[in-house]
Amino acid sequence: MNRYATCLLVSALVVLAGCGGKAEDQGSSSASASPAPAAGKLLAKSLYDDGPRAADSPVDAAAAAAGEKLFSTKGCTACHAWGRKLTGPDLKDVTKQRTATWMENQILHPDVMVKTDPIARALFAQFALQMPKQGLTETEAKQVVEYLKKRDKDGK
């Protein structure tokens, strides 16, 4: 009888411990723009490219100015240009092709995106080069996207 009670108690503790961990995981994933941790497989459709294109929203001039500085100091110009391909994709009109969310995730989590996002995977296949993680914050990634929007709206 004691053995049965011990097994029942251990099972109840395991179930309770499992429930506690799940609640922590849900809280941390909802607070971040990170791709879903369970999405380790290549998805059939991008989770981040539905909806209006980034260029459809107005440019935040202050954020774009900060993004321009980040773009030049973080090494983005080593791989990207406008109107021509370097080692990475041509960025001309990228904000007319992608959502801001997709670009932010590509900037923040290129390692995860190339494994899970079909658009990022296709770019990797085309350029044979994964975008390096630049260590930007979410705010900085948004600033870079604002800069890209400004470039596209200015036609430069």
JSON list of C-alpha atoms in Angstrom, two decimals:
[
{"chain": "A", "resi": 1, "resn": "MET", "atom": "CA", "xyz": [0.00, 0.00, 0.00]},
{"chain": "A", "resi": 2, "resn": "ASN", "atom": "CA", "xyz": [2.81, 2.43, 0.87]},
{"chain": "A", "resi": 3, "resn": "ARG", "atom": "CA", "xyz": [4.45, 1.64, -2.45]},
{"chain": "A", "resi": 4, "resn": "TYR", "atom": "CA", "xyz": [1.24, 2.54, -4.32]},
{"chain": "A", "resi": 5, "resn": "ALA", "atom": "CA", "xyz": [0.96, 5.86, -2.42]},
{"chain": "A", "resi": 6, "resn": "THR", "atom": "CA", "xyz": [4.61, 6.69, -3.13]},
{"chain": "A", "resi": 7, "resn": "CYS", "atom": "CA", "xyz": [4.15, 6.06, -6.87]},
{"chain": "A", "resi": 8, "resn": "LEU", "atom": "CA", "xyz": [1.01, 8.20, -6.89]},
{"chain": "A", "resi": 9, "resn": "LEU", "atom": "CA", "xyz": [2.80, 11.04, -5.06]},
{"chain": "A", "resi": 10, "resn": "VAL", "atom": "CA", "xyz": [5.81, 10.93, -7.44]},
{"chain": "A", "resi": 11, "resn": "SER", "atom": "CA", "xyz": [3.49, 10.96, -10.47]},
{"chain": "A", "resi": 12, "resn": "ALA", "atom": "CA", "xyz": [1.60, 13.96, -9.10]},
{"chain": "A", "resi": 13, "resn": "LEU", "atom": "CA", "xyz": [4.88, 15.84, -8.50]},
{"chain": "A", "resi": 14, "resn": "VAL", "atom": "CA", "xyz": [6.08, 15.13, -12.04]},
{"chain": "A", "resi": 15, "resn": "VAL", "atom": "CA", "xyz": [2.80, 16.43, -13.49]},
{"chain": "A", "resi": 16, "resn": "LEU", "atom": "CA", "xyz": [2.94, 19.57, -11.35]},
{"chain": "A", "resi": 17, "resn": "ALA", "atom": "CA", "xyz": [6.57, 20.23, -12.28]},
{"chain": "A", "resi": 18, "resn": "GLY", "atom": "CA", "xyz": [5.72, 19.87, -15.96]},
{"chain": "A", "resi": 19, "resn": "CYS", "atom": "CA", "xyz": [2.84, 22.34, -15.68]},
{"chain": "A", "resi": 20, "resn": "GLY", "atom": "CA", "xyz": [5.06, 24.94, -14.02]},
{"chain": "A", "resi": 21, "resn": "GLY", "atom": "CA", "xyz": [7.66, 24.80, -16.77]},
{"chain": "A", "resi": 22, "resn": "LYS", "atom": "CA", "xyz": [5.09, 25.20, -19.50]},
{"chain": "A", "resi": 23, "resn": "ALA", "atom": "CA", "xyz": [3.72, 28.38, -17.96]},
{"chain": "A", "resi": 24, "resn": "GLU", "atom": "CA", "xyz": [7.23, 29.92, -17.91]},
{"chain": "A", "resi": 25, "resn": "ASP", "atom": "CA", "xyz": [7.83, 29.00, -21.53]},
{"chain": "A", "resi": 26, "resn": "GLN", "atom": "CA", "xyz": [4.57, 30.58, -22.67]},
{"chain": "A", "resi": 27, "resn": "GLY", "atom": "CA", "xyz": [5.35, 33.81, -20.86]},
{"chain": "A", "resi": 28, "resn": "SER", "atom": "CA", "xyz": [8.79, 34.22, -22.34]},
{"chain": "A", "resi": 29, "resn": "SER", "atom": "CA", "xyz": [7.77, 33.45, -25.92]},
{"chain": "A", "resi": 30, "resn": "SER", "atom": "CA", "xyz": [4.88, 35.89, -25.93]},
{"chain": "A", "resi": 31, "resn": "ALA", "atom": "CA", "xyz": [7.11, 38.74, -24.74]},
{"chain": "A", "resi": 32, "resn": "SER", "atom": "CA", "xyz": [9.56, 38.31, -27.60]},
{"chain": "A", "resi": 33, "resn": "ALA", "atom": "CA", "xyz": [9.38, 38.60, -31.37]},
{"chain": "A", "resi": 34, "resn": "SER", "atom": "CA", "xyz": [11.54, 35.48, -31.58]},
{"chain": "A", "resi": 35, "resn": "PRO", "atom": "CA", "xyz": [10.50, 32.65, -33.85]},
{"chain": "A", "resi": 36, "resn": "ALA", "atom": "CA", "xyz": [8.72, 29.86, -32.02]},
{"chain": "A", "resi": 37, "resn": "PRO", "atom": "CA", "xyz": [11.30, 27.60, -30.36]},
{"chain": "A", "resi": 38, "resn": "ALA", "atom": "CA", "xyz": [9.33, 24.51, -31.36]},
{"chain": "A", "resi": 39, "resn": "ALA", "atom": "CA", "xyz": [9.60, 25.56, -35.01]},
{"chain": "A", "resi": 40, "resn": "GLY", "atom": "CA", "xyz": [12.89, 23.77, -35.64]},
{"chain": "A", "resi": 41, "resn": "LYS", "atom": "CA", "xyz": [11.65, 22.43, -38.96]},
{"chain": "A", "resi": 42, "resn": "LEU", "atom": "CA", "xyz": [11.34, 24.27, -42.24]},
{"chain": "A", "resi": 43, "resn": "LEU", "atom": "CA", "xyz": [7.76, 25.53, -42.48]},
{"chain": "A", "resi": 44, "resn": "ALA", "atom": "CA", "xyz": [5.72, 25.42, -45.68]},
{"chain": "A", "resi": 45, "resn": "LYS", "atom": "CA", "xyz": [4.75, 29.08, -45.25]},
{"chain": "A", "resi": 46, "resn": "SER", "atom": "CA", "xyz": [6.49, 31.98, -43.50]},
{"chain": "A", "resi": 47, "resn": "LEU", "atom": "CA", "xyz": [5.05, 32.92, -40.13]},
{"chain": "A", "resi": 48, "resn": "TYR", "atom": "CA", "xyz": [6.14, 36.53, -40.57]},
{"chain": "A", "resi": 49, "resn": "ASP", "atom": "CA", "xyz": [5.30, 37.62, -44.11]},
{"chain": "A", "resi": 50, "resn": "ASP", "atom": "CA", "xyz": [1.51, 37.93, -44.06]},
{"chain": "A", "resi": 51, "resn": "GLY", "atom": "CA", "xyz": [-0.08, 41.35, -44.08]},
{"chain": "A", "resi": 52, "resn": "PRO", "atom": "CA", "xyz": [0.86, 44.80, -45.32]},
{"chain": "A", "resi": 53, "resn": "ARG", "atom": "CA", "xyz": [4.32, 45.33, -46.72]},
{"chain": "A", "resi": 54, "resn": "ALA", "atom": "CA", "xyz": [6.71, 47.40, -44.61]},
{"chain": "A", "resi": 55, "resn": "ALA", "atom": "CA", "xyz": [6.61, 50.22, -47.18]},
{"chain": "A", "resi": 56, "resn": "ASP", "atom": "CA", "xyz": [2.84, 50.58, -46.65]},
{"chain": "A", "resi": 57, "resn": "SER", "atom": "CA", "xyz": [3.35, 52.38, -43.33]},
{"chain": "A", "resi": 58, "resn": "PRO", "atom": "CA", "xyz": [4.79, 55.89, -42.89]},
{"chain": "A", "resi": 59, "resn": "VAL", "atom": "CA", "xyz": [8.51, 56.29, -42.21]},
{"chain": "A", "resi": 60, "resn": "ASP", "atom": "CA", "xyz": [9.56, 57.29, -38.70]},
{"chain": "A", "resi": 61, "resn": "ALA", "atom": "CA", "xyz": [12.26, 59.85, -39.60]},
{"chain": "A", "resi": 62, "resn": "ALA", "atom": "CA", "xyz": [14.08, 59.72, -36.25]},
{"chain": "A", "resi": 63, "resn": "ALA", "atom": "CA", "xyz": [14.17, 55.91, -36.27]},
{"chain": "A", "resi": 64, "resn": "ALA", "atom": "CA", "xyz": [15.33, 55.94, -39.91]},
{"chain": "A", "resi": 65, "resn": "ALA", "atom": "CA", "xyz": [18.23, 58.27, -39.03]},
{"chain": "A", "resi": 66, "resn": "ALA", "atom": "CA", "xyz": [19.27, 55.94, -36.20]},
{"chain": "A", "resi": 67, "resn": "GLY", "atom": "CA", "xyz": [18.87, 52.97, -38.55]},
{"chain": "A", "resi": 68, "resn": "GLU", "atom": "CA", "xyz": [21.11, 54.59, -41.16]},
{"chain": "A", "resi": 69, "resn": "LYS", "atom": "CA", "xyz": [23.91, 54.83, -38.60]},
{"chain": "A", "resi": 70, "resn": "LEU", "atom": "CA", "xyz": [23.40, 51.22, -37.54]},
{"chain": "A", "resi": 71, "resn": "PHE", "atom": "CA", "xyz": [23.36, 50.07, -41.16]},
{"chain": "A", "resi": 72, "resn": "SER", "atom": "CA", "xyz": [26.77, 51.59, -41.78]},
{"chain": "A", "resi": 73, "resn": "THR", "atom": "CA", "xyz": [28.40, 50.72, -38.43]},
{"chain": "A", "resi": 74, "resn": "LYS", "atom": "CA", "xyz": [27.15, 47.13, -38.08]},
{"chain": "A", "resi": 75, "resn": "GLY", "atom": "CA", "xyz": [28.68, 46.00, -41.33]},
{"chain": "A", "resi": 76, "resn": "CYS", "atom": "CA", "xyz": [25.48, 45.67, -43.37]},
{"chain": "A", "resi": 77, "resn": "THR", "atom": "CA", "xyz": [27.13, 47.47, -46.30]},
{"chain": "A", "resi": 78, "resn": "ALA", "atom": "CA", "xyz": [29.66, 44.66, -46.63]},
{"chain": "A", "resi": 79, "resn": "CYS", "atom": "CA", "xyz": [26.94, 42.41, -48.08]},
{"chain": "A", "resi": 80, "resn": "HIS", "atom": "CA", "xyz": [24.04, 44.66, -49.14]},
{"chain": "A", "resi": 81, "resn": "ALA", "atom": "CA", "xyz": [23.54, 47.51, -51.61]},
{"chain": "A", "resi": 82, "resn": "TRP", "atom": "CA", "xyz": [20.69, 49.16, -53.53]},
{"chain": "A", "resi": 83, "resn": "GLY", "atom": "CA", "xyz": [20.18, 48.32, -57.17]},
{"chain": "A", "resi": 84, "resn": "ARG", "atom": "CA", "xyz": [22.92, 45.70, -57.27]},
{"chain": "A", "resi": 85, "resn": "LYS", "atom": "CA", "xyz": [23.84, 42.45, -55.61]},
{"chain": "A", "resi": 86, "resn": "LEU", "atom": "CA", "xyz": [26.92, 42.08, -53.50]},
{"chain": "A", "resi": 87, "resn": "THR", "atom": "CA", "xyz": [27.34, 38.91, -51.50]},
{"chain": "A", "resi": 88, "resn": "GLY", "atom": "CA", "xyz": [23.81, 39.36, -50.09]},
{"chain": "A", "resi": 89, "resn": "PRO", "atom": "CA", "xyz": [20.49, 40.28, -51.68]},
{"chain": "A", "resi": 90, "resn": "ASP", "atom": "CA", "xyz": [19.90, 43.65, -53.37]},
{"chain": "A", "resi": 91, "resn": "LEU", "atom": "CA", "xyz": [17.87, 45.70, -50.85]},
{"chain": "A", "resi": 92, "resn": "LYS", "atom": "CA", "xyz": [16.18, 47.96, -53.40]},
{"chain": "A", "resi": 93, "resn": "ASP", "atom": "CA", "xyz": [12.41, 47.68, -52.87]},
{"chain": "A", "resi": 94, "resn": "VAL", "atom": "CA", "xyz": [12.79, 45.06, -50.14]},
{"chain": "A", "resi": 95, "resn": "THR", "atom": "CA", "xyz": [10.27, 46.95, -48.01]},
{"chain": "A", "resi": 96, "resn": "LYS", "atom": "CA", "xyz": [7.75, 46.62, -50.86]},
{"chain": "A", "resi": 97, "resn": "GLN", "atom": "CA", "xyz": [8.30, 42.86, -50.92]},
{"chain": "A", "resi": 98, "resn": "ARG", "atom": "CA", "xyz": [8.42, 41.94, -47.20]},
{"chain": "A", "resi": 99, "resn": "THR", "atom": "CA", "xyz": [6.62, 42.82, -43.99]},
{"chain": "A", "resi": 100, "resn": "ALA", "atom": "CA", "xyz": [8.43, 44.74, -41.26]},
{"chain": "A", "resi": 101, "resn": "THR", "atom": "CA", "xyz": [8.00, 41.72, -38.97]},
{"chain": "A", "resi": 102, "resn": "TRP", "atom": "CA", "xyz": [9.73, 39.41, -41.43]},
{"chain": "A", "resi": 103, "resn": "MET", "atom": "CA", "xyz": [12.67, 41.80, -41.86]},
{"chain": "A", "resi": 104, "resn": "GLU", "atom": "CA", "xyz": [13.00, 42.34, -38.10]},
{"chain": "A", "resi": 105, "resn": "ASN", "atom": "CA", "xyz": [13.11, 38.57, -37.51]},
{"chain": "A", "resi": 106, "resn": "GLN", "atom": "CA", "xyz": [15.65, 38.15, -40.30]},
{"chain": "A", "resi": 107, "resn": "ILE", "atom": "CA", "xyz": [17.85, 40.82, -38.70]},
{"chain": "A", "resi": 108, "resn": "LEU", "atom": "CA", "xyz": [17.45, 39.51, -35.14]},
{"chain": "A", "resi": 109, "resn": "HIS", "atom": "CA", "xyz": [17.42, 35.74, -35.73]},
{"chain": "A", "resi": 110, "resn": "PRO", "atom": "CA", "xyz": [19.02, 34.90, -39.08]},
{"chain": "A", "resi": 111, "resn": "ASP", "atom": "CA", "xyz": [20.20, 31.53, -37.74]},
{"chain": "A", "resi": 112, "resn": "VAL", "atom": "CA", "xyz": [16.67, 30.47, -36.78]},
{"chain": "A", "resi": 113, "resn": "MET", "atom": "CA", "xyz": [15.06, 32.00, -39.85]},
{"chain": "A", "resi": 114, "resn": "VAL", "atom": "CA", "xyz": [17.25, 30.06, -42.28]},
{"chain": "A", "resi": 115, "resn": "LYS", "atom": "CA", "xyz": [16.19, 26.83, -40.59]},
{"chain": "A", "resi": 116, "resn": "THR", "atom": "CA", "xyz": [12.45, 27.54, -40.31]},
{"chain": "A", "resi": 117, "resn": "ASP", "atom": "CA", "xyz": [11.38, 30.24, -42.75]},
{"chain": "A", "resi": 118, "resn": "PRO", "atom": "CA", "xyz": [10.97, 29.25, -46.43]},
{"chain": "A", "resi": 119, "resn": "ILE", "atom": "CA", "xyz": [11.83, 32.76, -47.68]},
{"chain": "A", "resi": 120, "resn": "ALA", "atom": "CA", "xyz": [15.04, 32.96, -45.65]},
{"chain": "A", "resi": 121, "resn": "ARG", "atom": "CA", "xyz": [15.91, 29.41, -46.73]},
{"chain": "A", "resi": 122, "resn": "ALA", "atom": "CA", "xyz": [15.45, 30.32, -50.42]},
{"chain": "A", "resi": 123, "resn": "LEU", "atom": "CA", "xyz": [17.73, 33.35, -49.97]},
{"chain": "A", "resi": 124, "resn": "PHE", "atom": "CA", "xyz": [20.32, 31.14, -48.33]},
{"chain": "A", "resi": 125, "resn": "ALA", "atom": "CA", "xyz": [20.11, 28.70, -51.25]},
{"chain": "A", "resi": 126, "resn": "GLN", "atom": "CA", "xyz": [20.47, 31.54, -53.76]},
{"chain": "A", "resi": 127, "resn": "PHE", "atom": "CA", "xyz": [23.37, 33.35, -52.10]},
{"chain": "A", "resi": 128, "resn": "ALA", "atom": "CA", "xyz": [25.03, 30.42, -50.29]},
{"chain": "A", "resi": 129, "resn": "LEU", "atom": "CA", "xyz": [25.62, 32.76, -47.39]},
{"chain": "A", "resi": 130, "resn": "GLN", "atom": "CA", "xyz": [23.71, 33.03, -44.14]},
{"chain": "A", "resi": 131, "resn": "MET", "atom": "CA", "xyz": [23.20, 36.53, -42.83]},
{"chain": "A", "resi": 132, "resn": "PRO", "atom": "CA", "xyz": [25.35, 36.94, -39.72]},
{"chain": "A", "resi": 133, "resn": "LYS", "atom": "CA", "xyz": [23.74, 37.81, -36.42]},
{"chain": "A", "resi": 134, "resn": "GLN", "atom": "CA", "xyz": [24.70, 41.43, -35.72]},
{"chain": "A", "resi": 135, "resn": "GLY", "atom": "CA", "xyz": [23.60, 41.52, -32.08]},
{"chain": "A", "resi": 136, "resn": "LEU", "atom": "CA", "xyz": [21.01, 44.25, -32.60]},
{"chain": "A", "resi": 137, "resn": "THR", "atom": "CA", "xyz": [18.16, 44.80, -30.15]},
{"chain": "A", "resi": 138, "resn": "GLU", "atom": "CA", "xyz": [14.53, 44.73, -31.26]},
{"chain": "A", "resi": 139, "resn": "THR", "atom": "CA", "xyz": [14.47, 48.53, -31.22]},
{"chain": "A", "resi": 140, "resn": "GLU", "atom": "CA", "xyz": [17.60, 48.69, -33.38]},
{"chain": "A", "resi": 141, "resn": "ALA", "atom": "CA", "xyz": [16.16, 46.16, -35.84]},
{"chain": "A", "resi": 142, "resn": "LYS", "atom": "CA", "xyz": [13.06, 48.35, -36.18]},
{"chain": "A", "resi": 143, "resn": "GLN", "atom": "CA", "xyz": [15.30, 51.36, -36.78]},
{"chain": "A", "resi": 144, "resn": "VAL", "atom": "CA", "xyz": [17.14, 49.56, -39.58]},
{"chain": "A", "resi": 145, "resn": "VAL", "atom": "CA", "xyz": [13.79, 48.63, -41.15]},
{"chain": "A", "resi": 146, "resn": "GLU", "atom": "CA", "xyz": [12.73, 52.29, -40.97]},
{"chain": "A", "resi": 147, "resn": "TYR", "atom": "CA", "xyz": [15.94, 53.22, -42.77]},
{"chain": "A", "resi": 148, "resn": "LEU", "atom": "CA", "xyz": [15.23, 50.64, -45.49]},
{"chain": "A", "resi": 149, "resn": "LYS", "atom": "CA", "xyz": [11.69, 52.05, -45.84]},
{"chain": "A", "resi": 150, "resn": "LYS", "atom": "CA", "xyz": [13.11, 55.57, -46.20]},
{"chain": "A", "resi": 151, "resn": "ARG", "atom": "CA", "xyz": [15.55, 54.44, -48.89]},
{"chain": "A", "resi": 152, "resn": "ASP", "atom": "CA", "xyz": [12.76, 52.74, -50.82]},
{"chain": "A", "resi": 153, "resn": "LYS", "atom": "CA", "xyz": [10.38, 55.72, -50.49]},
{"chain": "A", "resi": 154, "resn": "ASP", "atom": "CA", "xyz": [13.13, 58.13, -51.58]},
{"chain": "A", "resi": 155, "resn": "GLY", "atom": "CA", "xyz": [13.84, 55.88, -54.56]},
{"chain": "A", "resi": 156, "resn": "LYS", "atom": "CA", "xyz": [17.50, 55.62, -53.69]}
]
